[in-house]
PDB file of C-alpha atoms in Angstrom:
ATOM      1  CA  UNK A   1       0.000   0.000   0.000  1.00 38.00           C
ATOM      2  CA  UNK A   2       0.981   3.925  -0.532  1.00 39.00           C
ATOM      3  CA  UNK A   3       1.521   6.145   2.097  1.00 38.00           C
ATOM      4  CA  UNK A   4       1.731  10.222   0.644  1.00 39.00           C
ATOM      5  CA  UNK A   5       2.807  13.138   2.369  1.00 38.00           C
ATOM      6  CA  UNK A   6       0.080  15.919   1.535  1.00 42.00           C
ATOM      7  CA  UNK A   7      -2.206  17.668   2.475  1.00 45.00           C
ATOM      8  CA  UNK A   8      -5.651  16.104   3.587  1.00 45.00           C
ATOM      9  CA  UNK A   9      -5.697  13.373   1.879  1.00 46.00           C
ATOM     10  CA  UNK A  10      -2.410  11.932   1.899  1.00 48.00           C
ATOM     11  CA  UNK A  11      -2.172  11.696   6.050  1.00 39.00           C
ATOM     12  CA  UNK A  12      -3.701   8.393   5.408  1.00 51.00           C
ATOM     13  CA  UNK A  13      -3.692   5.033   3.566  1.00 66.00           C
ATOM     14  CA  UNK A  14      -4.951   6.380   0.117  1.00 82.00           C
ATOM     15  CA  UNK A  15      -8.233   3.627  -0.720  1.00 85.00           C
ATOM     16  CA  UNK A  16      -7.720   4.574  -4.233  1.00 93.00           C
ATOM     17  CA  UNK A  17      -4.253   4.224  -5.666  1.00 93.00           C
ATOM     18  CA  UNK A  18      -4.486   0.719  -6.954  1.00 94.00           C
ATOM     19  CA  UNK A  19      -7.442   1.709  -8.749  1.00 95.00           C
ATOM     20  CA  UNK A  20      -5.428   4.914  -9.900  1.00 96.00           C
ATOM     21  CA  UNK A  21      -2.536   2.433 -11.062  1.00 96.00           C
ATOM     22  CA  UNK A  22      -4.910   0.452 -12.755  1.00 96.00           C
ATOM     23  CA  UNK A  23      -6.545   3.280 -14.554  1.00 97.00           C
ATOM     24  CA  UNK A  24      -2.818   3.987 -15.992  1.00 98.00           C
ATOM     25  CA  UNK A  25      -1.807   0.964 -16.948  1.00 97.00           C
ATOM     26  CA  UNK A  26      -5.313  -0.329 -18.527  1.00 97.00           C
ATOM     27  CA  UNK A  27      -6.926   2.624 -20.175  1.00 98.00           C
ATOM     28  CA  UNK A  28      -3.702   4.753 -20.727  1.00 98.00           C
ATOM     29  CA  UNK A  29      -0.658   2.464 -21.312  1.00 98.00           C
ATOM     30  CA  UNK A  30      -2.487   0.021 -23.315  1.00 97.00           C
ATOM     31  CA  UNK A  31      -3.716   2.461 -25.428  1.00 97.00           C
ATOM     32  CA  UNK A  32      -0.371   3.949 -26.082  1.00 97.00           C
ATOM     33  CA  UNK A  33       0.574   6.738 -24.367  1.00 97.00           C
ATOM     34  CA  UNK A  34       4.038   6.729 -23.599  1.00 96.00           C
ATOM     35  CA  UNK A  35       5.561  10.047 -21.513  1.00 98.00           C
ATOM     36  CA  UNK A  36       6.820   8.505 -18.077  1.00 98.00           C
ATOM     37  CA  UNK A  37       6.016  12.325 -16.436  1.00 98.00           C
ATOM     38  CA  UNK A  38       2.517  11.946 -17.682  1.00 98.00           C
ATOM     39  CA  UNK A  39       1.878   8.719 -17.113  1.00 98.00           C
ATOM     40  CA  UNK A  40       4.056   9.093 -13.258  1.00 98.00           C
ATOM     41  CA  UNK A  41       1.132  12.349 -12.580  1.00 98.00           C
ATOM     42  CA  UNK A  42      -2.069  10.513 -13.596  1.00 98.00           C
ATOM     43  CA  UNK A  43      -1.102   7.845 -10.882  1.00 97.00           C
ATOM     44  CA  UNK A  44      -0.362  10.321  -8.446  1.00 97.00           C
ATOM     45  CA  UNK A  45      -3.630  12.865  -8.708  1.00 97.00           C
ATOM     46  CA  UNK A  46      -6.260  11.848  -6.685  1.00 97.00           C
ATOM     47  CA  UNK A  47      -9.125  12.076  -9.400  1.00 97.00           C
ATOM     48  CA  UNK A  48     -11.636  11.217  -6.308  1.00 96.00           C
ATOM     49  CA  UNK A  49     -11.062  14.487  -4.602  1.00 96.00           C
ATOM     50  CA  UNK A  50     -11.587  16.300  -8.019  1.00 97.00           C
ATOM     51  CA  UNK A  51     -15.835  15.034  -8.472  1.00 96.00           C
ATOM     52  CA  UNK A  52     -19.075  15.644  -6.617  1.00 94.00           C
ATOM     53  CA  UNK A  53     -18.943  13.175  -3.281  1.00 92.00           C
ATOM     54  CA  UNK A  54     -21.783  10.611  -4.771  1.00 93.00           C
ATOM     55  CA  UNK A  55     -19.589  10.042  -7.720  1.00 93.00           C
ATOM     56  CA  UNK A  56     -16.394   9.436  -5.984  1.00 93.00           C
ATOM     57  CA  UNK A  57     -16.149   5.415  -6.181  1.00 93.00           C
ATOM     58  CA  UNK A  58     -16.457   6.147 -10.029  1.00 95.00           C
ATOM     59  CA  UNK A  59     -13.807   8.471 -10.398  1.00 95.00           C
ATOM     60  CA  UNK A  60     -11.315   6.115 -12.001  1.00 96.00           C
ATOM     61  CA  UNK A  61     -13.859   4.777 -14.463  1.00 94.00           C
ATOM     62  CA  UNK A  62     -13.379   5.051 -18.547  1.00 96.00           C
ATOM     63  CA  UNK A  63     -15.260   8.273 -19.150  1.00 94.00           C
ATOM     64  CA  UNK A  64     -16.167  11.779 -18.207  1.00 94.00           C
ATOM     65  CA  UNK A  65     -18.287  12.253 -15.122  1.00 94.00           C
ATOM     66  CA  UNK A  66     -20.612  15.286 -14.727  1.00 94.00           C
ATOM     67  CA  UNK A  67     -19.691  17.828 -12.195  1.00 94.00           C
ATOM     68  CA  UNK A  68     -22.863  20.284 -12.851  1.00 89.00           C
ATOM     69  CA  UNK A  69     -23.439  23.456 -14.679  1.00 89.00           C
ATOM     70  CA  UNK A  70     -23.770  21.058 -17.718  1.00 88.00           C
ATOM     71  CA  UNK A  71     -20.067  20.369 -17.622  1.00 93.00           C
ATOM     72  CA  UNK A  72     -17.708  17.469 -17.126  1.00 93.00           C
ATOM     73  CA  UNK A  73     -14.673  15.940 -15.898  1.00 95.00           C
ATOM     74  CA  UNK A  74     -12.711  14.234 -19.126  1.00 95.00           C
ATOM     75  CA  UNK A  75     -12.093  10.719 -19.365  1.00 96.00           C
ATOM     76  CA  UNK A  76      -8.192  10.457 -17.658  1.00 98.00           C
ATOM     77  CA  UNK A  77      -7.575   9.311 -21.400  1.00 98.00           C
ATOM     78  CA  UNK A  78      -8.101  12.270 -23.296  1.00 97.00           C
ATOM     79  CA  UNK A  79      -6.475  14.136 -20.179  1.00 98.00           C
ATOM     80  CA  UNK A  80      -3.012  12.122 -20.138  1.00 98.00           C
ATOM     81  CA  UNK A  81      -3.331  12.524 -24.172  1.00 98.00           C
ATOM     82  CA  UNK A  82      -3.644  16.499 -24.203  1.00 98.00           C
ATOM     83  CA  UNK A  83      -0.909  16.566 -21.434  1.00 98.00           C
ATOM     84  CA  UNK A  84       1.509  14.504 -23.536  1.00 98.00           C
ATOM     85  CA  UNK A  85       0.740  16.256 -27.216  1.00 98.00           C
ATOM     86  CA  UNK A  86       1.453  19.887 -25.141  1.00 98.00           C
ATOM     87  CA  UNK A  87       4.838  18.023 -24.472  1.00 97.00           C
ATOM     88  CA  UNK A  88       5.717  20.252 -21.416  1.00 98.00           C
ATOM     89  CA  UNK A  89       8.947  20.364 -19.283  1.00 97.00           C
ATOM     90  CA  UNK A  90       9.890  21.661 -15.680  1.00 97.00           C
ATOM     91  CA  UNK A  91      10.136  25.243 -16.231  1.00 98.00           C
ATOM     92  CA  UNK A  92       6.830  25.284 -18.407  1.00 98.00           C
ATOM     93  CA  UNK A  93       4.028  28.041 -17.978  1.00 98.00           C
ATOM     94  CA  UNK A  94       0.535  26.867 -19.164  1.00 98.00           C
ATOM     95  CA  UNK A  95      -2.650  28.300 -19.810  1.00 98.00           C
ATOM     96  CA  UNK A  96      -5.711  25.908 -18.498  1.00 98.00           C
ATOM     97  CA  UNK A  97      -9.244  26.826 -20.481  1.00 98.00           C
ATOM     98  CA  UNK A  98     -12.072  25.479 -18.988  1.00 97.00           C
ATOM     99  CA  UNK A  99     -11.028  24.221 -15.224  1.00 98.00           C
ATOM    100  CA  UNK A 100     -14.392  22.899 -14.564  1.00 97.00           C
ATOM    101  CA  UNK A 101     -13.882  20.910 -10.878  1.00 97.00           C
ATOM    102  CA  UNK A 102      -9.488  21.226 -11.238  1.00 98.00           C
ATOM    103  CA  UNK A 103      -8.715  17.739 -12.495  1.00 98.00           C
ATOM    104  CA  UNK A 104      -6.491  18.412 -15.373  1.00 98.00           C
ATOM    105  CA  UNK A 105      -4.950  21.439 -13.827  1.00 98.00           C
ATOM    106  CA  UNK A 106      -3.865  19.309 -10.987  1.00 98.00           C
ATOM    107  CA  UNK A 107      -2.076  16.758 -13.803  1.00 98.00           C
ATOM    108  CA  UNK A 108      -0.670  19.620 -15.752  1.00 98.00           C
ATOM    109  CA  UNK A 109       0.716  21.218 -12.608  1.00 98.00           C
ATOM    110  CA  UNK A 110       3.231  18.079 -11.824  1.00 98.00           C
ATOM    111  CA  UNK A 111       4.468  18.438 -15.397  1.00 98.00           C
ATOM    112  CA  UNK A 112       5.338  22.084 -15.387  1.00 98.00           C
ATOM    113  CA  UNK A 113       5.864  25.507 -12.951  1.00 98.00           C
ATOM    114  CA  UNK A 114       2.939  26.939 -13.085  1.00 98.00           C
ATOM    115  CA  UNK A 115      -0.784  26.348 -14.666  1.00 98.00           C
ATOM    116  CA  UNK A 116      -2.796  29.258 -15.024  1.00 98.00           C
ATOM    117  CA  UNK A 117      -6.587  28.050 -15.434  1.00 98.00           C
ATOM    118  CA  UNK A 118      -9.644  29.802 -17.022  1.00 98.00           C
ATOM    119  CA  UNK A 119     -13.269  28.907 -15.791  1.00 98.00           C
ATOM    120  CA  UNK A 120     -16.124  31.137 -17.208  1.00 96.00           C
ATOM    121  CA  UNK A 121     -18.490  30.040 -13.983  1.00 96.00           C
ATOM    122  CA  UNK A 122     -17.879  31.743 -10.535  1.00 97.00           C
ATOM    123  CA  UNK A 123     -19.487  28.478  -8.413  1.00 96.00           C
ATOM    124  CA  UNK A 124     -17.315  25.880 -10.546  1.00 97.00           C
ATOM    125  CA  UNK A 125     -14.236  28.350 -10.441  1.00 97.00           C
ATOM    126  CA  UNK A 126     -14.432  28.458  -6.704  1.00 97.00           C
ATOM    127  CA  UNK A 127     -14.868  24.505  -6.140  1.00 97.00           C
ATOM    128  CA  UNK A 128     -11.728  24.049  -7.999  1.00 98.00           C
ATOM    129  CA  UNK A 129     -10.018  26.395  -5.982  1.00 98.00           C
ATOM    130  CA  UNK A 130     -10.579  24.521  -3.048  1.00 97.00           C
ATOM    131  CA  UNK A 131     -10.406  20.941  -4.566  1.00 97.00           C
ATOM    132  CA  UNK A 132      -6.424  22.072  -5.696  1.00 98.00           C
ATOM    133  CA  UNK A 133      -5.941  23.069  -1.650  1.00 97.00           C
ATOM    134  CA  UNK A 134      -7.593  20.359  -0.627  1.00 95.00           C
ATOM    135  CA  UNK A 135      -5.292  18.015  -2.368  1.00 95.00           C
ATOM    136  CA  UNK A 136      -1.994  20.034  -1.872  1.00 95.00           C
ATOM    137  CA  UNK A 137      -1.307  21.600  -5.709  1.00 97.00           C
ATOM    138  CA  UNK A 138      -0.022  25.157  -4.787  1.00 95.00           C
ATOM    139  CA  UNK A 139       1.381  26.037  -8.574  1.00 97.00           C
ATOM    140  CA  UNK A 140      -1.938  26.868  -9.993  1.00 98.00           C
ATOM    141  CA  UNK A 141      -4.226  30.032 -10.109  1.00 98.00           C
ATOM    142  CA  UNK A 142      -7.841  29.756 -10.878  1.00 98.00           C
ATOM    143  CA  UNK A 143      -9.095  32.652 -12.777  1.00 97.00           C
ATOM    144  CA  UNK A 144     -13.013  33.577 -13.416  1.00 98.00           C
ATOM    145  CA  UNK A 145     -13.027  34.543 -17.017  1.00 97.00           C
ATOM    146  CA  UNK A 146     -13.925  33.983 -20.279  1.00 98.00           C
ATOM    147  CA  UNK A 147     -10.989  31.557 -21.880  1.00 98.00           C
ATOM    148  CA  UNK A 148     -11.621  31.980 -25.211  1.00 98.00           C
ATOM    149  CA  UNK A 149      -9.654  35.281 -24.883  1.00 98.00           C
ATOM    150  CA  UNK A 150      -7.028  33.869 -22.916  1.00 98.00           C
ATOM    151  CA  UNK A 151      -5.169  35.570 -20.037  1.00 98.00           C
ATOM    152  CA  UNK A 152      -2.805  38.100 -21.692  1.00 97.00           C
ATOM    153  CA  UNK A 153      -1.992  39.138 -18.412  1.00 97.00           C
ATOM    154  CA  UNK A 154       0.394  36.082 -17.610  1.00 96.00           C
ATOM    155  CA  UNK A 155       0.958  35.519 -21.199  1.00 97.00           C
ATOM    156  CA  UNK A 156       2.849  34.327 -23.637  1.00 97.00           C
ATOM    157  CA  UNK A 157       2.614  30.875 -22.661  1.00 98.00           C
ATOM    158  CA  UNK A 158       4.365  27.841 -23.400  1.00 98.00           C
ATOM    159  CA  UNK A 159       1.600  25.529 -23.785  1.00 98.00           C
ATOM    160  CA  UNK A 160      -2.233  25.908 -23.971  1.00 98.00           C
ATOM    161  CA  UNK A 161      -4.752  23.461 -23.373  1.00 98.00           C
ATOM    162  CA  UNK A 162      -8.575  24.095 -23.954  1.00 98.00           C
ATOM    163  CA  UNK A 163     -11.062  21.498 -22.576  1.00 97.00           C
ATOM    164  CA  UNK A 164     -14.092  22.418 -25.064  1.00 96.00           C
ATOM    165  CA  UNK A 165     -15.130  21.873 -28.549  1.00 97.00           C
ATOM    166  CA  UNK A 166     -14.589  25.099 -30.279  1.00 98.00           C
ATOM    167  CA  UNK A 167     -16.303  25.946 -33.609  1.00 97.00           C
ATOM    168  CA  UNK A 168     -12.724  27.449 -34.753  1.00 97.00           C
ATOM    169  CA  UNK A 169      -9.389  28.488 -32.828  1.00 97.00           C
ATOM    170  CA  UNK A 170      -9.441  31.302 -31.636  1.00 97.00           C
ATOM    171  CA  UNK A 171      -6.575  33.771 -32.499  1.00 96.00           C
ATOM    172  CA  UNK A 172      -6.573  35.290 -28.659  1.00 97.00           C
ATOM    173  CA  UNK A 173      -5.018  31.966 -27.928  1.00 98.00           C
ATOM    174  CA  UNK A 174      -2.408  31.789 -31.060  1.00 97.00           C
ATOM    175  CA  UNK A 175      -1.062  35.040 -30.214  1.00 96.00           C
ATOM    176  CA  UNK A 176      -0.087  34.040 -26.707  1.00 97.00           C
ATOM    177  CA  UNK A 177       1.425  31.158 -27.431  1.00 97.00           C
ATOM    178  CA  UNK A 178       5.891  31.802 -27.146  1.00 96.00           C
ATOM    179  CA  UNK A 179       7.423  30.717 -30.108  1.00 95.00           C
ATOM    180  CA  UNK A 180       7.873  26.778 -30.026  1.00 95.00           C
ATOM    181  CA  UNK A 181       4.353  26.574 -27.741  1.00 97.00           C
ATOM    182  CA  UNK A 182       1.972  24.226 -28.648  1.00 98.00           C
ATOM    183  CA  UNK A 183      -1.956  24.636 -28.354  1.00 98.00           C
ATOM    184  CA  UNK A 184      -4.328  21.795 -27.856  1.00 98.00           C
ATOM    185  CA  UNK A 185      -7.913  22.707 -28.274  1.00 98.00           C
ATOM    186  CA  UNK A 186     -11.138  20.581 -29.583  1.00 98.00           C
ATOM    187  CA  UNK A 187     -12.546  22.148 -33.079  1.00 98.00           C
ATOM    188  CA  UNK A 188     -15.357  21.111 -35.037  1.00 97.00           C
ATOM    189  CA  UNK A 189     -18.461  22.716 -36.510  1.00 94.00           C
ATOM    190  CA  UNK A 190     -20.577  20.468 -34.555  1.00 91.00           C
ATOM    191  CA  UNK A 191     -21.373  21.688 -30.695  1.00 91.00           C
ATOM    192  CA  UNK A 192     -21.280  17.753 -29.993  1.00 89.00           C
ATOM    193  CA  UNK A 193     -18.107  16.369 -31.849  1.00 95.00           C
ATOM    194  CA  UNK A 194     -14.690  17.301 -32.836  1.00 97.00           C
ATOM    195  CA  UNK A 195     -10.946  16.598 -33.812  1.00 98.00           C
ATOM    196  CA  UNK A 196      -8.358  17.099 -31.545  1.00 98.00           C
ATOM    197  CA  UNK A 197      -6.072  19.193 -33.059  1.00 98.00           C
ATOM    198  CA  UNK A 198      -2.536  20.349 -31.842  1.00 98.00           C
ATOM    199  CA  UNK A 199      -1.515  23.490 -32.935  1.00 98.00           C
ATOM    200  CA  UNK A 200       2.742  24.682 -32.903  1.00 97.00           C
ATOM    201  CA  UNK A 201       3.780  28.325 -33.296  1.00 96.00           C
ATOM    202  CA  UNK A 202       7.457  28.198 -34.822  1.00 92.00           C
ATOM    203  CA  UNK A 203      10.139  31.044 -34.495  1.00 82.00           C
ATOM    204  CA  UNK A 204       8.589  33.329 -36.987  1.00 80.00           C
ATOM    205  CA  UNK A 205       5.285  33.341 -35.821  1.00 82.00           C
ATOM    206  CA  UNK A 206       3.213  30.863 -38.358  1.00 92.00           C
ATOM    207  CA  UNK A 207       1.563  27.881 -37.108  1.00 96.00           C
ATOM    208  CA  UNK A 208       1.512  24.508 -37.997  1.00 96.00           C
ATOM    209  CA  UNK A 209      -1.021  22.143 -37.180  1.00 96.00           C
ATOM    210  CA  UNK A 210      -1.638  17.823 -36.598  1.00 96.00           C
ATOM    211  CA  UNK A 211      -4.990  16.435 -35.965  1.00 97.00           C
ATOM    212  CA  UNK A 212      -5.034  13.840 -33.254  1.00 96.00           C
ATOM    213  CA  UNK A 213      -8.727  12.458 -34.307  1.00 95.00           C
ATOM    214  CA  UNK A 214     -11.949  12.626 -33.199  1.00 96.00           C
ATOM    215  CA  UNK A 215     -13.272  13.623 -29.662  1.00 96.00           C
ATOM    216  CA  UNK A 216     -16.665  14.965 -27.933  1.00 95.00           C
ATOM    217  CA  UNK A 217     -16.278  17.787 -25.606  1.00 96.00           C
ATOM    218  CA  UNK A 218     -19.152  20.068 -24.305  1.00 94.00           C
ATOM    219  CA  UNK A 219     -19.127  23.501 -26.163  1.00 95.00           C
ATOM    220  CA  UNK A 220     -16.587  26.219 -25.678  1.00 97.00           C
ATOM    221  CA  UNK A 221     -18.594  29.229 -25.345  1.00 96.00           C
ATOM    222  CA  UNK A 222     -16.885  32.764 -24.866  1.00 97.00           C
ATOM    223  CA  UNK A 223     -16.340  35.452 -27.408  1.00 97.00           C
ATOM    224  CA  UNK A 224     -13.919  33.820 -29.524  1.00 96.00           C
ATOM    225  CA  UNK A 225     -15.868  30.214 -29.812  1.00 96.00           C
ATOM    226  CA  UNK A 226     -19.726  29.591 -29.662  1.00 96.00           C
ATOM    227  CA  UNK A 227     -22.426  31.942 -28.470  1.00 94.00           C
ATOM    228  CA  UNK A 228     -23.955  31.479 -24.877  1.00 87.00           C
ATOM    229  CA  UNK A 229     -27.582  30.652 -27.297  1.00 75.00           C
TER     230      UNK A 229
END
């Protein structure tokens, strides 16, 4: 058994990290993914601390789980697969869009210095906040905003992640991307299905792009993606 060393829920036997192992080797390592840092963080998050109570023996299941205001937590697939196509080191800064209940920040945060993350609603803003304390990630700020504008305030950034199906990219988030930064966003014309596409900005500032396949995400709304209606 595994004994950890913070916070709340580490003062104690954690219940959940053969499940968490499992989850890793079954649904991630079969599948492919490769990056020992990613793969090392999703068995070391504690997904159960990041959903609603009633839904905590599920939380190492094969899919998203709902976490209210119509939006989810993403399968720990597509989460280990965004973290590894962003291909972050140590000294990374990334942006976070969409930080629903703090999940993915949590993972990105062991794979780089600092994760700034974007939620457009106050309540689920605020439960993240206290679901990274909870579970001891210090090296992440939750900001109440609209993402699809970014945060040019902490910008450029390294890497980008958006965790929403966006009818196009917005260019808020090309143009804070550093040169070399990768962006990983959802894009479709469909508010219901996508292709996950990874987007690089080279030295002179053009982009290239790869498309990592299909994916469903719930809508990215803001001013730069899909209307509220």
């Amino acid at each position: 058994m595994l004994v950890f060393v913070v916070n709340d829920w580490t003062t104690h036997m954690d219940p959940f990290a053969a499940e968490r192992h499992q989850m890793v080797l079954v649904q991630l390592e079969r599948r492919g993914l490769k990056d020992a840092r990613v793969l090392e963080a999703m068995r070391f998050v504690p997904r159960h601390l990041f959903v609603p109570d009633e839904q905590r023996y599920d939380a190492y299941w094969d899919g998203p789980l709902s976490i209210g205001h119509g939006q989810t937590i993403s399968q720990p697939y597509i989460v280990a697969l965004m973290a590894e196509a962003l291909q972050l080191r140590k000294c990374s800064v990334c942006l976070d869009v969409g930080t629903g209940s703090g999940y993915a920040a949590a993972v990105l945060s062991k794979l780089c210095a600092h994760v700034v993350s974007i939620e457009r609603f106050s309540q689920l803003a605020e439960t993240a906040r206290n679901n990274l304390v909870t579970a001891g990630f210090e090296n992440v700020d939750v900001i109440c905003g609209d993402g699809s504008l970014g945060y040019r305030a902490k910008a450029p950034y390294d890497a980008i992640t958006v965790a929403a199906g966006a009818p196009f990219v917005p260019q808020e988030l090309k143009e804070q991307l550093k040169p070399g930064g990768r962006l990983v966003i959802p894009v479709g014309s469909s508010r219901s299905l996508q292709d996950l596409i990874v987007i690089r900005r080279d030295s002179v500032g053009t982009y290239e792009s790869e498309n990592f396949g299909k994916v469903a995400f719930v809508p990215f709304v803001g001013a730069q993606a899909w209307p509220e209606h």
